[in-house]
Amino acid sequence: MTDAFEGKELDLVQNISVDCVVFGFDLNALELNVLLIERKKNPDYEYEDFFALPGNLIRQSETFDQSAIRVLKELTSIQDIFLEQLMAFGNPNRTYLKENDRKWLQTIRPQPDERVVTIAYYSLINLEKYKPTASSFAKKAIWMPVKDVPELAFDHSQILNKAFEALKLKLRTEPVGFNLLPRKFTLGQLQSVYETILGIELDKRNFRRKMLNKDILIQLDEKQKGVAHKSPYLYKFDQAKYEALRDQKFDFSL
Amino acid sequence: MTDAFEGKELDLVQNISVDCVVFGFDLNALELNVLLIERKKNPDYEYEDFFALPGNLIRQSETFDQSAIRVLKELTSIQDIFLEQLMAFGNPNRTYLKENDRKWLQTIRPQPDERVVTIAYYSLINLEKYKPTASSFAKKAIWMPVKDVPELAFDHSQILNKAFEALKLKLRTEPVGFNLLPRKFTLGQLQSVYETILGIELDKRNFRRKMLNKDILIQLDEKQKGVAHKSPYLYKFDQAKYEALRDQKFDFSL
DNA sequence: GCAAAAGTGTTCCGGCTACACCCATGA
DNA sequence: TCATGGGTGTAGCCGGAACACTTTTGC
């Protein structure tokens, strides 16, 4: 899958693709980031919009889930993550609207004028653990703060928006914030995740009590070192306990 | 669109379809129903599974939303309803698994062996207002209690399950129960909707208070007549007030 | 008159909110 | 020593849950 003309392969479905919205959280800048690829420059024309979500055509024999995993790996080298379907996007003109998009498709697809519908996936991962490296038709694969993301290729800005809304909803109803953090994290870091993504301020004491009462965090015998303040305890998410509780309790909302 | 071989039309996308899960509520039987079509019998073979969700290929120039509206109308005559995208289903073998499905596709599609992915839609409507009448390749279009639905064509049983889960979630988080009822309804009827779909019993006084406190119901100067008990007030849903409140309040859960 | 659903209040409890100070650490 | 975030307790309030009887109507 390193040939930019992989689209020539016979087993690709020429009008159905997957696109991946992969979120990560930058603990230094306290910012939500998203994984983007930069298109390879083509000498024939100038781009206005360099960036796109990682995505490509599906194969005939794949499920959507398999396609998403494969495509993400091919373009960014990121693998072994959980991707969830967001929704399908299929406006008839979604790949024709911008001149740049059309030209770009001509360089990577045998049938560049086909109407392509896409199944969008999203995922929450630990940004520090997964370092993207580009390949295939991606020139670069980078983390970019969501608030700095420019207009993207095709309808990818719209897809990103939908994914962000889905993330906010999910964060309010299920304990998914952990997925954006390292395995060991402090309660302050977790609170930052919630505050940053939801765009709200939370009371430290209330947040702490609520989280600990959910009984899905394990306090470790370990503290964060090297910070210019009282060293906080590290916690980890108790997956097993969560799954056990999930069925009886209904509400994990913040 | 009344020809069973509409698939011959050039502007249909041969590998992408929409399927509609339309829910209605039977106030007499107090049962959740779903709209199904019965396939036209073909003399060449026997069916084991007669029923399917209304669905068909999309057209080249349509959005998914437009396709869903058109297809539903073509097959069941039901129109002017709000359909929402559920998710995409695209297992590679979803149309091949059952012999009957393959044979049936051969009678209605020019490329019956194509891998077809489908975008599922769902909707909640007033069962009494919308009387389905079949056309196109549907022999019948009928309301059927969800609990009585047999194994459906293709992966439609799986789609129905997903839609039912989505309905339950939505019912818990947004005031959507009204859509399943006539414009004027009693609080008892509304409670039945919740109890039936969620499969739980609710306390009458608590339910009533909670609903009325949401401030999105208008009590009418009218009572239900002809019932063998104290005649209850009729209410209607206040769409405008709901929309005004929706943005400030977050939680409309039951 | 009887069956069937409508309609109505109160108490208890748990969770949410608001709020302020001292502590440990590295620079 | 100072700046920075860590860590802690309480009181008031609100909403949810549990709970029983009288009323109206058609048959």
XYZ file of C-alpha atoms (C1' of nucleotides) in Angstrom:
562
model
C 0.000 0.000 0.000
C 2.860 2.365 -0.493
C 2.110 3.170 -4.095
C 0.288 6.424 -4.552
C -1.693 4.722 -7.277
C -3.028 1.957 -5.132
C -6.434 2.935 -6.434
C -5.615 0.877 -9.475
C -5.952 -2.274 -7.491
C -8.823 -4.300 -8.679
C -10.278 -5.198 -5.332
C -10.974 -1.645 -4.222
C -14.591 -0.506 -4.253
C -14.315 2.625 -6.346
C -17.181 4.552 -4.805
C -17.025 3.735 -1.091
C -14.414 4.956 1.354
C -13.760 5.227 5.063
C -12.437 8.301 6.872
C -11.020 8.289 10.366
C -11.324 11.032 12.963
C -8.735 10.143 15.580
C -8.658 12.367 18.646
C -5.768 12.707 21.068
C -5.216 14.992 24.024
C -2.088 17.087 24.428
C -1.385 17.197 28.159
C 1.191 19.948 27.852
C -0.878 22.394 25.900
C -4.145 21.060 27.334
C -5.639 20.861 23.881
C -7.697 18.361 21.992
C -5.873 17.273 18.854
C -6.923 15.431 15.746
C -4.868 13.272 13.418
C -4.564 14.666 9.897
C -2.603 13.813 6.809
C -0.996 16.302 4.533
C -1.446 15.559 0.876
C 1.571 15.019 -1.253
C 2.252 18.042 -3.348
C 1.794 17.676 -7.032
C 3.874 19.909 -9.330
C 0.934 20.527 -11.625
C -1.029 22.784 -9.349
C -1.129 24.634 -6.101
C -3.190 23.522 -3.139
C -5.203 25.812 -1.000
C -6.048 23.102 1.457
C -3.297 20.720 2.358
C -4.913 18.662 5.036
C -7.389 15.843 5.118
C -8.643 13.158 7.440
C -6.900 9.851 6.861
C -9.191 7.877 4.591
C -9.345 5.810 1.459
C -11.447 3.405 -0.565
C -12.548 0.139 1.012
C -11.724 -3.289 -0.365
C -14.296 -5.652 -1.752
C -13.810 -8.283 0.913
C -13.565 -6.040 3.971
C -16.076 -4.989 6.576
C -16.134 -1.243 7.257
C -14.397 -1.832 10.564
C -11.579 -3.680 8.864
C -11.275 -0.989 6.217
C -10.968 1.743 8.796
C -8.229 -0.105 10.664
C -6.318 -0.872 7.489
C -6.589 2.596 5.975
C -5.544 4.304 9.162
C -2.521 2.062 9.425
C -1.553 2.545 5.799
C -1.654 6.303 5.999
C -0.395 7.001 9.501
C 1.096 3.720 10.773
C -1.243 3.876 13.755
C -2.727 0.529 14.676
C -4.214 -1.486 17.487
C -6.811 1.108 18.369
C -10.556 0.951 18.739
C -12.478 2.732 16.016
C -16.201 3.300 16.166
C -18.507 4.096 13.290
C -19.821 7.632 13.359
C -22.104 7.863 10.342
C -22.103 7.824 6.573
C -21.571 10.932 4.486
C -22.709 10.858 0.915
C -23.664 14.176 -0.598
C -23.486 13.622 -4.340
C -21.004 16.417 -4.841
C -18.839 15.928 -1.773
C -15.730 15.158 -3.812
C -16.420 17.599 -6.634
C -17.032 20.849 -4.862
C -13.488 22.105 -4.747
C -11.221 22.186 -7.749
C -8.290 21.052 -5.620
C -10.108 17.959 -4.473
C -10.852 16.925 -8.031
C -7.314 17.444 -9.175
C -5.969 15.539 -6.254
C -8.206 12.566 -6.888
C -6.954 12.437 -10.462
C -3.505 11.718 -9.107
C -4.481 8.863 -6.836
C -7.564 7.171 -8.286
C -8.273 5.382 -11.531
C -11.884 6.627 -11.482
C -11.498 10.094 -9.976
C -14.926 11.299 -11.066
C -16.887 8.557 -9.379
C -19.376 9.664 -6.743
C -17.822 8.428 -3.521
C -19.666 7.968 -0.264
C -17.716 7.606 2.926
C -18.229 5.872 6.238
C -16.724 7.995 8.986
C -15.077 6.445 12.034
C -13.800 8.046 15.191
C -11.499 7.071 17.979
C -9.964 8.401 21.183
C -6.343 7.553 21.799
C -3.338 8.553 23.834
C -1.507 11.057 21.719
C 1.852 10.357 23.334
C 1.700 6.672 22.688
C 0.850 6.840 19.009
C 3.311 8.721 16.884
C 2.014 8.876 13.337
C 4.367 8.365 10.411
C 3.119 8.985 6.919
C 3.092 6.617 4.002
C 1.081 5.870 0.874
C -0.326 9.119 -0.528
C 0.149 10.954 2.735
C 3.123 13.263 2.762
C 2.898 13.747 6.499
C 0.670 12.523 9.271
C 0.438 14.941 12.159
C -1.456 15.827 15.300
C -3.116 19.217 15.085
C -5.115 21.089 17.744
C -8.768 20.919 16.795
C -9.188 24.636 17.272
C -6.436 25.338 14.722
C -7.671 22.999 12.007
C -8.152 24.854 8.710
C -10.723 24.010 6.074
C -10.075 20.398 5.129
C -10.392 18.428 1.917
C -13.797 17.319 0.614
C -16.410 17.458 3.383
C -13.878 16.494 6.021
C -14.484 19.644 8.040
C -18.108 18.650 8.337
C -17.123 15.129 9.352
C -14.739 16.474 11.977
C -17.494 18.656 13.379
C -19.878 15.732 13.668
C -17.210 13.638 15.328
C -16.471 16.400 17.796
C -20.146 16.667 18.694
C -20.293 12.910 19.139
C -17.227 13.064 21.359
C -18.793 15.698 23.602
C -21.979 13.710 23.920
C -20.081 10.539 24.689
C -17.922 12.256 27.258
C -21.065 13.326 29.091
C -22.635 9.907 29.124
C -19.820 7.373 29.294
C -16.439 7.315 30.958
C -14.333 7.624 27.823
C -11.998 10.404 28.880
C -9.416 7.860 30.024
C -8.794 6.752 26.475
C -7.301 10.137 25.707
C -4.767 9.857 28.526
C -1.770 7.693 29.339
C -2.542 4.566 31.280
C -1.560 6.311 34.493
C -2.946 9.776 34.971
C -3.805 12.252 37.685
C -7.287 13.459 38.513
C -6.215 16.941 37.514
C -5.336 15.718 34.056
C -8.636 13.944 33.749
C -10.461 17.076 34.789
C -8.556 19.020 32.135
C -9.793 16.622 29.499
C -13.377 17.258 30.471
C -12.986 20.994 30.823
C -11.156 21.423 27.552
C -13.414 19.294 25.414
C -16.689 20.420 26.904
C -15.540 24.013 27.127
C -16.699 24.400 30.718
C -15.117 24.853 34.123
C -15.652 22.231 36.756
C -15.333 22.375 40.514
C -12.309 20.368 41.598
C -13.838 18.868 44.700
C -17.085 17.926 43.036
C -15.352 16.457 40.019
C -13.062 14.378 42.199
C -15.875 13.065 44.344
C -18.050 12.229 41.382
C -15.287 10.378 39.571
C -14.122 8.442 42.597
C -17.685 7.532 43.513
C -18.137 5.849 40.181
C -15.786 3.229 41.519
C -13.967 2.665 38.255
C -10.647 4.270 39.138
C -7.790 2.573 40.929
C -5.504 4.758 42.956
C -1.909 3.625 42.472
C 0.869 3.620 45.052
C 2.648 5.995 42.814
C 2.817 9.746 42.526
C 3.616 12.017 39.673
C 7.143 13.363 40.136
C 8.943 16.365 38.787
C 6.082 18.825 38.960
C 6.475 22.158 40.684
C 3.707 21.487 43.164
C 2.515 18.818 45.538
C 2.918 15.519 43.737
C -0.455 14.045 42.948
C -1.474 10.418 43.054
C -1.680 8.520 39.799
C -4.782 6.553 38.921
C -5.681 4.018 36.332
C -8.991 3.122 34.790
C -10.436 -0.183 35.956
C -11.784 -1.653 32.753
C -13.003 -4.859 34.334
C -14.914 -3.110 37.066
C -16.429 -0.703 34.604
C -17.715 -3.472 32.409
C -19.172 -5.239 35.406
C -20.946 -2.096 36.574
C -22.028 -0.916 33.161
C -24.871 -3.362 32.818
C -26.506 -2.676 36.152
C -25.989 1.051 36.387
C -27.337 3.014 33.515
C -25.922 6.431 33.936
C -22.264 7.305 33.809
C -22.857 10.884 32.875
C -20.747 13.626 34.285
C -41.028 3.620 -9.898
C -43.760 1.075 -10.162
C -41.791 -1.330 -12.305
C -40.302 -4.169 -10.346
C -37.249 -3.829 -12.550
C -36.544 -0.272 -11.704
C -33.003 -1.432 -11.005
C -32.449 -1.204 -14.723
C -32.519 2.533 -14.558
C -29.194 3.987 -15.342
C -29.081 6.538 -12.600
C -29.248 4.073 -9.734
C -26.053 3.444 -7.808
C -25.832 -0.319 -8.028
C -23.991 -0.950 -4.779
C -25.481 1.536 -2.324
C -28.948 1.391 -0.813
C -30.998 2.894 1.970
C -33.248 0.965 4.361
C -35.890 2.531 6.560
C -36.903 1.434 10.037
C -40.199 3.197 10.656
C -41.695 2.757 14.111
C -45.312 3.326 15.054
C -47.229 2.714 18.254
C -50.459 0.766 18.379
C -52.575 2.397 21.081
C -55.108 -0.396 21.169
C -52.712 -3.261 21.625
C -50.134 -1.053 23.369
C -47.417 -2.399 21.155
C -44.521 -0.930 19.264
C -44.837 -1.686 15.569
C -42.484 -1.491 12.649
C -43.236 -0.973 8.988
C -42.314 -3.916 6.794
C -42.807 -4.874 3.198
C -43.689 -8.295 1.985
C -41.753 -9.389 -1.063
C -43.653 -10.240 -4.163
C -43.796 -13.963 -4.597
C -41.924 -15.403 -7.467
C -43.195 -18.656 -8.983
C -39.672 -20.032 -9.343
C -38.999 -20.653 -5.698
C -40.381 -20.651 -2.232
C -39.512 -18.049 0.340
C -38.691 -18.795 3.879
C -38.568 -15.155 4.829
C -41.186 -12.956 3.307
C -40.519 -9.693 5.046
C -37.988 -6.942 4.696
C -37.454 -3.360 5.697
C -38.482 -0.954 2.962
C -35.294 -0.097 1.121
C -33.714 0.184 -2.285
C -30.758 1.516 -4.225
C -30.017 5.222 -4.150
C -29.886 7.428 -7.199
C -26.740 9.089 -8.450
C -27.936 12.614 -7.819
C -29.589 12.110 -4.437
C -28.401 12.730 -0.905
C -28.999 9.825 1.459
C -31.803 11.753 3.107
C -33.543 12.241 -0.214
C -33.078 8.591 -1.110
C -34.641 7.432 2.129
C -37.671 9.650 1.640
C -38.120 8.584 -1.968
C -37.652 4.867 -1.370
C -40.031 4.815 1.557
C -42.652 6.576 -0.495
C -42.205 4.309 -3.466
C -42.588 1.155 -1.458
C -45.163 2.101 1.151
C -46.672 5.422 -0.025
C -45.693 6.976 3.295
C -44.337 10.475 2.966
C -43.843 13.755 4.773
C -42.081 12.197 7.720
C -38.774 12.906 9.388
C -36.139 10.231 8.851
C -32.855 10.210 10.685
C -29.712 8.357 9.713
C -28.922 5.444 12.003
C -25.686 4.035 10.619
C -24.210 2.230 7.641
C -24.226 -1.533 7.304
C -21.805 -3.077 4.903
C -20.698 -6.584 5.701
C -19.354 -7.947 2.425
C -21.730 -10.888 2.432
C -24.832 -9.191 3.761
C -26.827 -9.836 0.581
C -25.382 -13.262 -0.168
C -25.862 -15.153 3.032
C -29.287 -16.550 2.344
C -30.217 -18.315 -0.833
C -33.593 -16.613 -0.860
C -32.039 -13.186 -0.755
C -29.878 -13.919 -3.765
C -32.733 -15.306 -5.773
C -34.893 -12.365 -4.920
C -32.275 -9.853 -5.984
C -32.043 -11.599 -9.329
C -35.649 -10.695 -9.950
C -35.320 -6.999 -9.162
C -31.762 -5.919 -9.928
C -29.661 -5.874 -13.074
C -26.516 -6.557 -11.032
C -27.805 -8.867 -8.335
C -24.356 -10.087 -7.279
C -22.933 -6.693 -6.524
C -21.781 -6.115 -2.964
C -24.313 -3.637 -1.650
C -23.822 -1.453 1.399
C -26.813 0.196 2.980
C -27.434 3.366 4.932
C -30.099 2.706 7.534
C -32.623 5.352 8.549
C -35.184 5.351 11.312
C -38.267 7.323 12.130
C -41.058 7.554 14.684
C -44.522 8.218 13.364
C -48.165 8.032 14.278
C -49.294 4.638 13.120
C -52.920 5.679 12.750
C -52.155 8.586 10.518
C -49.963 6.737 8.046
C -51.605 3.808 6.338
C -49.072 2.100 4.139
C -50.036 0.877 0.672
C -47.607 -1.226 -1.273
C -46.199 -0.581 -4.706
C -43.077 -1.266 -6.731
C -41.574 -4.598 -5.745
C -43.465 -4.645 -2.453
C -46.429 -6.936 -2.463
C -47.715 -5.536 0.785
C -46.621 -2.909 3.234
C -47.783 -3.566 6.757
C -47.380 -2.621 10.373
C -46.107 -5.481 12.479
C -45.523 -5.624 16.252
C -41.784 -5.555 16.838
C -41.984 -8.498 19.175
C -43.595 -10.640 16.448
C -41.162 -9.813 13.673
C -39.646 -12.968 12.167
C -36.169 -13.239 10.693
C -36.007 -10.633 7.945
C -34.286 -10.437 4.595
C -30.538 -9.760 4.359
C -29.228 -8.276 7.603
C -32.467 -6.414 8.231
C -33.018 -8.114 11.568
C -29.715 -6.723 12.733
C -30.631 -3.271 11.441
C -33.974 -3.418 13.220
C -32.209 -4.342 16.457
C -29.843 -1.429 16.190
C -32.695 0.924 15.446
C -34.635 -0.360 18.426
C -31.643 0.230 20.692
C -31.276 3.723 19.281
C -34.964 4.345 19.905
C -34.686 3.300 23.536
C -31.682 5.503 24.076
C -33.377 8.432 22.412
C -36.541 7.960 24.419
C -34.498 8.238 27.595
C -32.709 11.372 26.573
C -35.072 13.387 24.404
C -38.816 13.885 24.365
C -39.555 11.894 21.251
C -42.416 9.746 22.501
C -44.946 12.241 21.160
C -44.014 11.417 17.603
C -45.443 7.957 18.046
C -48.835 9.305 19.133
C -51.672 11.259 17.571
C -51.374 15.007 17.882
C -53.709 14.930 20.860
C -52.989 12.310 23.454
C -53.521 11.548 27.111
C -50.808 11.261 29.698
C -51.763 7.639 30.167
C -51.082 6.951 26.520
C -47.755 8.670 26.711
C -46.835 6.638 29.738
C -47.750 3.470 27.861
C -45.347 4.401 25.107
C -42.500 4.683 27.583
C -43.413 1.576 29.493
C -43.850 -0.572 26.429
C -40.719 0.471 24.611
C -38.421 0.562 27.604
C -39.957 -2.580 29.053
C -40.355 -1.079 32.508
C -43.176 0.020 34.782
C -43.420 3.643 35.785
C -45.170 5.296 38.687
C -48.134 7.266 37.406
C -47.731 10.217 39.747
C -44.009 10.542 39.209
C -44.325 10.198 35.456
C -47.021 12.837 35.290
C -45.141 15.297 37.436
C -41.915 14.813 35.550
C -43.548 15.272 32.164
C -45.579 18.287 33.160
C -42.573 19.895 34.824
C -40.683 19.798 31.558
C -43.086 22.466 30.442
C -43.412 21.203 26.904
C -46.983 19.896 27.065
C -50.093 21.936 26.532
C -53.221 20.788 28.289
C -56.211 21.170 25.966
C -59.764 22.128 26.918
C -60.792 18.793 25.634
C -61.216 15.382 27.143
C -61.095 11.949 25.687
C -64.669 10.631 25.390
C -66.105 7.191 25.075
C -63.792 5.443 27.471
C -65.155 3.319 30.264
C -63.504 5.362 32.946
C -63.022 8.932 34.035
C -62.353 10.915 30.873
C -58.809 12.179 30.822
C -57.546 15.494 29.544
C -55.915 15.609 26.161
C -52.501 17.194 25.716
C -50.421 18.243 22.807
C -46.685 18.617 22.451
C -45.438 22.200 22.353
C -42.804 22.069 19.659
C -41.937 25.737 19.828
C -41.452 25.736 23.568
C -39.384 22.597 23.376
C -37.040 24.087 20.828
C -36.680 27.219 22.907
C -35.850 25.226 26.020
C -33.666 22.662 24.334
C -30.679 24.914 23.989
C -30.561 26.083 27.569
C -31.508 22.912 29.340
C -29.357 19.961 28.572
C -31.175 17.030 29.964
C -34.568 15.842 28.866
C -34.075 12.342 30.087
C -36.882 10.469 31.699
C -72.580 -1.531 41.059
C -68.522 -2.676 39.051
C -64.469 -2.489 36.361
C -60.963 0.565 34.736
C -58.147 4.253 34.402
C -57.723 9.400 35.980
C -56.130 12.314 39.076
C -53.801 13.949 43.211
C -49.375 15.009 47.838
C -46.029 13.926 50.893
C -41.935 11.949 52.771
C -37.378 10.282 52.348
C -33.022 9.956 50.417
C -29.099 10.667 47.548
C -26.680 13.378 44.526
C -25.550 17.998 42.884
C -23.811 22.633 43.799
C -21.431 26.168 45.858
C -17.761 27.415 48.457
C -12.140 28.363 51.021
C -8.161 26.938 52.993
C -3.726 24.503 53.821
C -0.083 21.412 51.707
C 3.822 19.722 49.039
C 6.963 20.573 45.449
C 10.404 22.586 42.143
C 12.251 26.667 40.538
C 9.849 32.328 49.181
C 6.878 32.018 45.735
C 4.038 30.123 42.293
C 1.473 26.150 41.163
C -1.717 22.754 41.381
C -3.082 18.885 45.075
C -6.055 17.681 48.323
C -9.973 18.040 51.583
C -15.606 18.839 54.118
C -20.085 20.748 54.631
C -24.583 22.756 54.171
C -28.515 23.707 51.270
C -31.246 22.381 47.587
C -33.458 19.761 44.133
C -35.124 15.944 41.907
C -36.148 10.992 42.051
C -38.519 7.100 44.237
C -41.931 5.048 46.977
C -46.464 4.931 48.243
C -52.919 4.792 48.465
C -57.082 6.613 47.940
C -61.070 9.023 45.671
C -63.362 10.213 41.230
C -65.514 9.639 36.852
C -67.244 6.999 33.200
C -69.366 3.219 30.295
C -71.264 -1.041 30.542
